[in-house]
Short mmCIF file of C-alpha atoms and ligand atoms in Angstrom, two decimals:
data_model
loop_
_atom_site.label_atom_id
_atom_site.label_comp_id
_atom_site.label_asym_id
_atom_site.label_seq_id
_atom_site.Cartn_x
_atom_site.Cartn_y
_atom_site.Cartn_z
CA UNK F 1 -34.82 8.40 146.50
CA UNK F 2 -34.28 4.92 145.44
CA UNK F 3 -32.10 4.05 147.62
CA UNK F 4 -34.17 5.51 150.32
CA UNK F 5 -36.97 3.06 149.76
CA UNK F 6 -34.46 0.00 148.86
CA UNK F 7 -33.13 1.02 152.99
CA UNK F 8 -36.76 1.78 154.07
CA UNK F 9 -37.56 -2.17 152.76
CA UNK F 10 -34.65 -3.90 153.94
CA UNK F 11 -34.48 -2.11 157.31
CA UNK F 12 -34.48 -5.29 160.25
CA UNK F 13 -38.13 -4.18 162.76
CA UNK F 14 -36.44 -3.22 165.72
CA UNK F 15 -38.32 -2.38 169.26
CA UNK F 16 -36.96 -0.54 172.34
CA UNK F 17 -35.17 -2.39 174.99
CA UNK F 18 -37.73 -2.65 177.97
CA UNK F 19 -36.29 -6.11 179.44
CA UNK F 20 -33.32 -4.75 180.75
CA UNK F 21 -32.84 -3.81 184.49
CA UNK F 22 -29.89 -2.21 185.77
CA UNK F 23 -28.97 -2.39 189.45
CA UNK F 24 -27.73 0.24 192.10
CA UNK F 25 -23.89 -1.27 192.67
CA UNK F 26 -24.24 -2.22 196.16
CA UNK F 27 -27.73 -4.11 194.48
CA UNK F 28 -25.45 -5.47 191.49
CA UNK F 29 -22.76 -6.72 193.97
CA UNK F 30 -25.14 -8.54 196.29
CA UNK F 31 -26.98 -10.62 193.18
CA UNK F 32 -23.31 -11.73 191.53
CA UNK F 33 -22.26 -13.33 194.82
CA UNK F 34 -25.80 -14.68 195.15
CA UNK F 35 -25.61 -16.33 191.97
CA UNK F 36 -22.73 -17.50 192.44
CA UNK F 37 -23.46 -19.07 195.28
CA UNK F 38 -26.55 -20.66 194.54
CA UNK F 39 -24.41 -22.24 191.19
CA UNK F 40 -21.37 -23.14 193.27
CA UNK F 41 -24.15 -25.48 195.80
CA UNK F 42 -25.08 -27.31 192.20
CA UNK F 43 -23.07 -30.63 192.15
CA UNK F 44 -23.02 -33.39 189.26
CA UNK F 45 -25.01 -36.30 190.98
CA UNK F 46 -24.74 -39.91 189.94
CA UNK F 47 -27.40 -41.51 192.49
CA UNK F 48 -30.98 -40.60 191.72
CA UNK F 49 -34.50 -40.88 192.74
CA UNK F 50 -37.26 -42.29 190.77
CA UNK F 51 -39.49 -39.58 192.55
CA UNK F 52 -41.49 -37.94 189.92
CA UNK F 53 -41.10 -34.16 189.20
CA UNK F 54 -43.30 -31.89 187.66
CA UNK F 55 -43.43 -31.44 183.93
CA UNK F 56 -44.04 -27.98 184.34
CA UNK F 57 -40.72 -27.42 185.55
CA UNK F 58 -39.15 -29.01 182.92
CA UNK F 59 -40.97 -27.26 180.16
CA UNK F 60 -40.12 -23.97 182.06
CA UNK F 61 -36.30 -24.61 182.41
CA UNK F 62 -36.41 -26.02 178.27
CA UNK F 63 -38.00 -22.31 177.92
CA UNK F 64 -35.11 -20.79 179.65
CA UNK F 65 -32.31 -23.27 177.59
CA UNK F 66 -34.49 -21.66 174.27
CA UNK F 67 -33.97 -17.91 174.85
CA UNK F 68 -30.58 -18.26 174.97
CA UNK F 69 -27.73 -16.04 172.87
CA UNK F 70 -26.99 -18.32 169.98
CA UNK F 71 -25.51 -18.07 165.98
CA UNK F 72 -28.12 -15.90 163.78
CA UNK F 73 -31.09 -16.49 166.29
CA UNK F 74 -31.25 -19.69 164.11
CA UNK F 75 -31.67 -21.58 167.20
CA UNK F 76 -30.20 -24.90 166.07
CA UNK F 77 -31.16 -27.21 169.16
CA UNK F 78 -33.59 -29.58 169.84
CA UNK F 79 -34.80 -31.23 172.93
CA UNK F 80 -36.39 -34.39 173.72
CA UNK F 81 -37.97 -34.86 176.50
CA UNK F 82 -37.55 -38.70 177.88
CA UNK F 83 -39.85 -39.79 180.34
CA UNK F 84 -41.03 -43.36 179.19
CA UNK F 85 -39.63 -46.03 181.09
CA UNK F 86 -39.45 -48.21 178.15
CA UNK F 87 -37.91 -45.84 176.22
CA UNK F 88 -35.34 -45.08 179.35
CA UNK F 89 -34.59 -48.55 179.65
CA UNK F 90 -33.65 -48.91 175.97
CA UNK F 91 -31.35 -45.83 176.06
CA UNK F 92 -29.57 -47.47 179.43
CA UNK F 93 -29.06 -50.77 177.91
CA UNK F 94 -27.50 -49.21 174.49
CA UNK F 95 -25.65 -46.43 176.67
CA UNK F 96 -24.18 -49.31 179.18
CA UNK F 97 -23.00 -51.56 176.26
CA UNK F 98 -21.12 -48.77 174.45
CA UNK F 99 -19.45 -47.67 178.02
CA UNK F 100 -18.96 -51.53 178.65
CA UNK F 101 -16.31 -51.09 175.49
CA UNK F 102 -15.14 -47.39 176.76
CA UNK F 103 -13.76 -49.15 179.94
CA UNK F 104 -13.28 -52.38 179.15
CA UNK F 105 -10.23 -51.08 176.42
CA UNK F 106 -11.40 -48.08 174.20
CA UNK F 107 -10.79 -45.93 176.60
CA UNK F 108 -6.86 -44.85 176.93
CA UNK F 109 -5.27 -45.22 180.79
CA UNK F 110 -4.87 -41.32 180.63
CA UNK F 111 -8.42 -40.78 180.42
CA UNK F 112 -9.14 -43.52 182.68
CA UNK F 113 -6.65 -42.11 185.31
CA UNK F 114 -8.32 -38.38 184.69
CA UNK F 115 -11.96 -40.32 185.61
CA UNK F 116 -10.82 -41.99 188.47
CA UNK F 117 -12.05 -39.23 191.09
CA UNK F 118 -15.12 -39.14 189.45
CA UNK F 119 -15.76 -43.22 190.38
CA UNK F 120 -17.49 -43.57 187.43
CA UNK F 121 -17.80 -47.29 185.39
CA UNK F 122 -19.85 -48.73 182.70
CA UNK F 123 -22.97 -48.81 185.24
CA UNK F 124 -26.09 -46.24 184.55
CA UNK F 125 -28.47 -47.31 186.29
CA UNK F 126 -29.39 -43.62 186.47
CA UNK F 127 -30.43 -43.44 182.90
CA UNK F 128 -33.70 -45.78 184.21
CA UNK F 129 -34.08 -44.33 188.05
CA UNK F 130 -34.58 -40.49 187.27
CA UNK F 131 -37.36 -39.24 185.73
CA UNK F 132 -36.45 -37.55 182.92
CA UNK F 133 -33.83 -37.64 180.56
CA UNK F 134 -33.26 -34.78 178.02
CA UNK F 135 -31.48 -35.48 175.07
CA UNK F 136 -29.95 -32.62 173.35
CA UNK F 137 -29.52 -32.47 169.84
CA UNK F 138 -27.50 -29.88 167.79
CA UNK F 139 -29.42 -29.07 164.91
CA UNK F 140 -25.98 -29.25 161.78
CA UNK F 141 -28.35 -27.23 159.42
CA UNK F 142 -32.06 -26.15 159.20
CA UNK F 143 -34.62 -28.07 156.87
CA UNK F 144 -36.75 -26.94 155.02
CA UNK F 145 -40.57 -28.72 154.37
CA UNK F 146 -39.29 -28.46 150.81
CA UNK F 147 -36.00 -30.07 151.07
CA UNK F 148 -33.85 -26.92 151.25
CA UNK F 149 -31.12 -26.56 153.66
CA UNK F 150 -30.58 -23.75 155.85
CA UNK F 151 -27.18 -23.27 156.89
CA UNK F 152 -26.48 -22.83 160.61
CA UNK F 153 -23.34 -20.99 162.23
CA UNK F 154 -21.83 -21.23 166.12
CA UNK F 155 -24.04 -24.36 166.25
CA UNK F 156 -21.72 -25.86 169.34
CA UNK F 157 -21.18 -22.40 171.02
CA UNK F 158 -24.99 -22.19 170.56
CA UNK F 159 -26.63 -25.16 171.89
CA UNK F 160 -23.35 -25.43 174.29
CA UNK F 161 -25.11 -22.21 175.97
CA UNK F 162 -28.69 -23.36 175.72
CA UNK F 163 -27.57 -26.28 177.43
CA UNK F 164 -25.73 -24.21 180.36
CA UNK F 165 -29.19 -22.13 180.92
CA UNK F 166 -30.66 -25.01 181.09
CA UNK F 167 -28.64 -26.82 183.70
CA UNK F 168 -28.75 -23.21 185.64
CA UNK F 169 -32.46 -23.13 185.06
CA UNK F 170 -33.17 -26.86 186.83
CA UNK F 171 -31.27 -25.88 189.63
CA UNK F 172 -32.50 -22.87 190.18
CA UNK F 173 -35.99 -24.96 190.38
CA UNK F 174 -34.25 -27.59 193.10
CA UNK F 175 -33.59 -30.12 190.48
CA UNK F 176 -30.26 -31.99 190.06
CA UNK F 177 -28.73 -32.87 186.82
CA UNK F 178 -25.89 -35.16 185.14
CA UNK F 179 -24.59 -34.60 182.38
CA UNK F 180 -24.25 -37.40 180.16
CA UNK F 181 -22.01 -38.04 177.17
CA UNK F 182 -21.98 -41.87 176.43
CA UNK F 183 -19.69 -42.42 173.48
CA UNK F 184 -20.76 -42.93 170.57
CA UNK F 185 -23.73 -41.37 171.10
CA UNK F 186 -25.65 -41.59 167.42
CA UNK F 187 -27.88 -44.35 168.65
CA UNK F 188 -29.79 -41.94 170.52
CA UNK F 189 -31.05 -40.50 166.78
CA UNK F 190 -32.18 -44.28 165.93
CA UNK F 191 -33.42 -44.37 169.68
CA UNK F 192 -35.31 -41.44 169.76
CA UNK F 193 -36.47 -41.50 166.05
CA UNK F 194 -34.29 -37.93 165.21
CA UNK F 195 -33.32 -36.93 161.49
CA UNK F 196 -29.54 -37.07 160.16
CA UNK F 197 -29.38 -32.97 160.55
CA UNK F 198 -29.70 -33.55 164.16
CA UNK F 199 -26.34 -34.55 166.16
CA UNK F 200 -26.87 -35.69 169.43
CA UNK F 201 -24.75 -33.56 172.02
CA UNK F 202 -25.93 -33.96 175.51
CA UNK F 203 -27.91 -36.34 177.58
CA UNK F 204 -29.39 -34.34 180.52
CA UNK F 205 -30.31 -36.58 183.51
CA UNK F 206 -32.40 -34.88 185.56
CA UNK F 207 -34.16 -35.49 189.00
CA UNK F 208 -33.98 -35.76 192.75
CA UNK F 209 -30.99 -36.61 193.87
CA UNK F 210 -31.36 -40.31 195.96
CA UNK F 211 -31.39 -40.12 199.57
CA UNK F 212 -28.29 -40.25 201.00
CA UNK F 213 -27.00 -39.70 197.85
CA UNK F 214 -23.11 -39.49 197.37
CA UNK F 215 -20.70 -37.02 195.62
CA UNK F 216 -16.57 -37.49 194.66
CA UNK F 217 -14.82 -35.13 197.24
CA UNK F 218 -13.61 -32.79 194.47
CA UNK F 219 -13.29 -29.13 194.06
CA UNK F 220 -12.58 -26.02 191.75
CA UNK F 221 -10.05 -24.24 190.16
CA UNK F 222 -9.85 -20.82 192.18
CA UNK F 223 -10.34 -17.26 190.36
CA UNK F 224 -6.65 -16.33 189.74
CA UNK F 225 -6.33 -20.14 188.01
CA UNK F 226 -9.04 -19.22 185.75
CA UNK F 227 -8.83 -15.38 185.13
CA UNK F 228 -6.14 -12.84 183.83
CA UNK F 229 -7.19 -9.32 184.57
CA UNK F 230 -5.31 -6.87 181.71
N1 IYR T 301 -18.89 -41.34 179.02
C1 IYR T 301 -18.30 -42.11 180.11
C2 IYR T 301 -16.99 -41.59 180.57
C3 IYR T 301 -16.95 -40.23 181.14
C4 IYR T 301 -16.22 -39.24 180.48
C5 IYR T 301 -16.07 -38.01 181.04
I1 IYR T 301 -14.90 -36.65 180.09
C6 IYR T 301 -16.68 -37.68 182.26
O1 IYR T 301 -16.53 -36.43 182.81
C7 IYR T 301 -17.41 -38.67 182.92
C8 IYR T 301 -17.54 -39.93 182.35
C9 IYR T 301 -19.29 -42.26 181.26
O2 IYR T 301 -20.33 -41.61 181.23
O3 IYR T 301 -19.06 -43.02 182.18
#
């Protein structure tokens, strides 16, 4: 009986599954190669307008990065949403001077040699011309109001996905994104007025892409390179 009631009380509310939606195979087959598709057209872009986009869309595709699989459904991400200019400007000149040091020596020849397709140099003038820059932060442990900590688990596998959704999610919309890792990247916590807990992991640039806008000639691994079938 007792334990009964101690199972009864500790028993996690569950609710039936009415999200899912399977699809007849010929269905199935049709929507993985359109998917695939549509995410193969998504490119990296570099060159971007200062056209504005709407917020809505942004706030829609953040909603898609937060429902995504992650360690303990502790959800240990945060997003902020850049869209000041001043604020932009400041995150361009402190990005710039820290890639100034990446290229200019920090940076070993291998690594330089492995960005050379890419054309890229201590130049963003990106971080001021689009729109809106999202800066994701991992979230090391939960805090409590009281001080407390909350320990978090998977917390790169887990914001790693959000931040895939959310890439997916912007170009689904007819957005185009960069993703931006300037190194060392804890000024964006100063920056951006974050808490320790939070480690910065991603800076999303997001936008139109510039007219005429220019992309390296590169291309993908094929299947077999990237899968083993057992
Ligand atoms: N953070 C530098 C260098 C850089 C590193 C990698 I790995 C890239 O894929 C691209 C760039 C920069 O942003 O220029």
């Amino acid at each position: 009986m007792r334990v009964g009631v101690f199972f009864h009380m500790t028993r996690p509310n569950f609710i039936p599954l009415t999200t899912y939606r399977e699809y007849p195979p010929t269905e199935m087959e049709q929507r993985a190669r359109d998917f695939y598709q549509n995410l193969a057209r998504r490119r990296t872009v570099r060159e971007f307008s200062t056209r504005p986009v709407p917020r809505a869309v942004i706030a829609d595709a953040l909603r898609a990065a937060g429902v995504a699989p992650n360690g303990a459904n502790l959800q240990p991400w945060h997003f902020v949403v850049v869209g000041d200019a001043a604020l932009k400007k400041k995150i361009r000149l402190t990005a710039e001077q820290e890639e100034r040091a990446f290229y200019n020596g920090r940076a070993p020849q291998e690594w330089l040699d492995a960005l050379a397709p890419l054309g890229t140099d201590e130049h963003k003038p990106f971080l001021e011309d689009a729109p809106y820059l999202i800066a994701i932060f991992a979230e090391t442990y939960g805090a409590l109001p009281d001080g407390r900590r909350v320990k978090h688990y998977y917390v790169n596998e887990s914001v790693g996905i959000a931040t895939g959704f959310l890439i997916a999610a912007l170009h689904h919309a007819g957005l185009a994104t960069l993703t931006h890792t300037p190194s060392p990247m804890n000024f964006l916590n100063e920056v951006l007025e974050r808490p320790i807990q939070e480690r910065p992991f991603l800076l999303l640039v997001v936008g139109y892409p510039a007219e005429n806008c220019h992309v390296p000639d590169i291309s993908k691994k094929a299947l077999d390179d990237i899968v083993t079938w057992k």
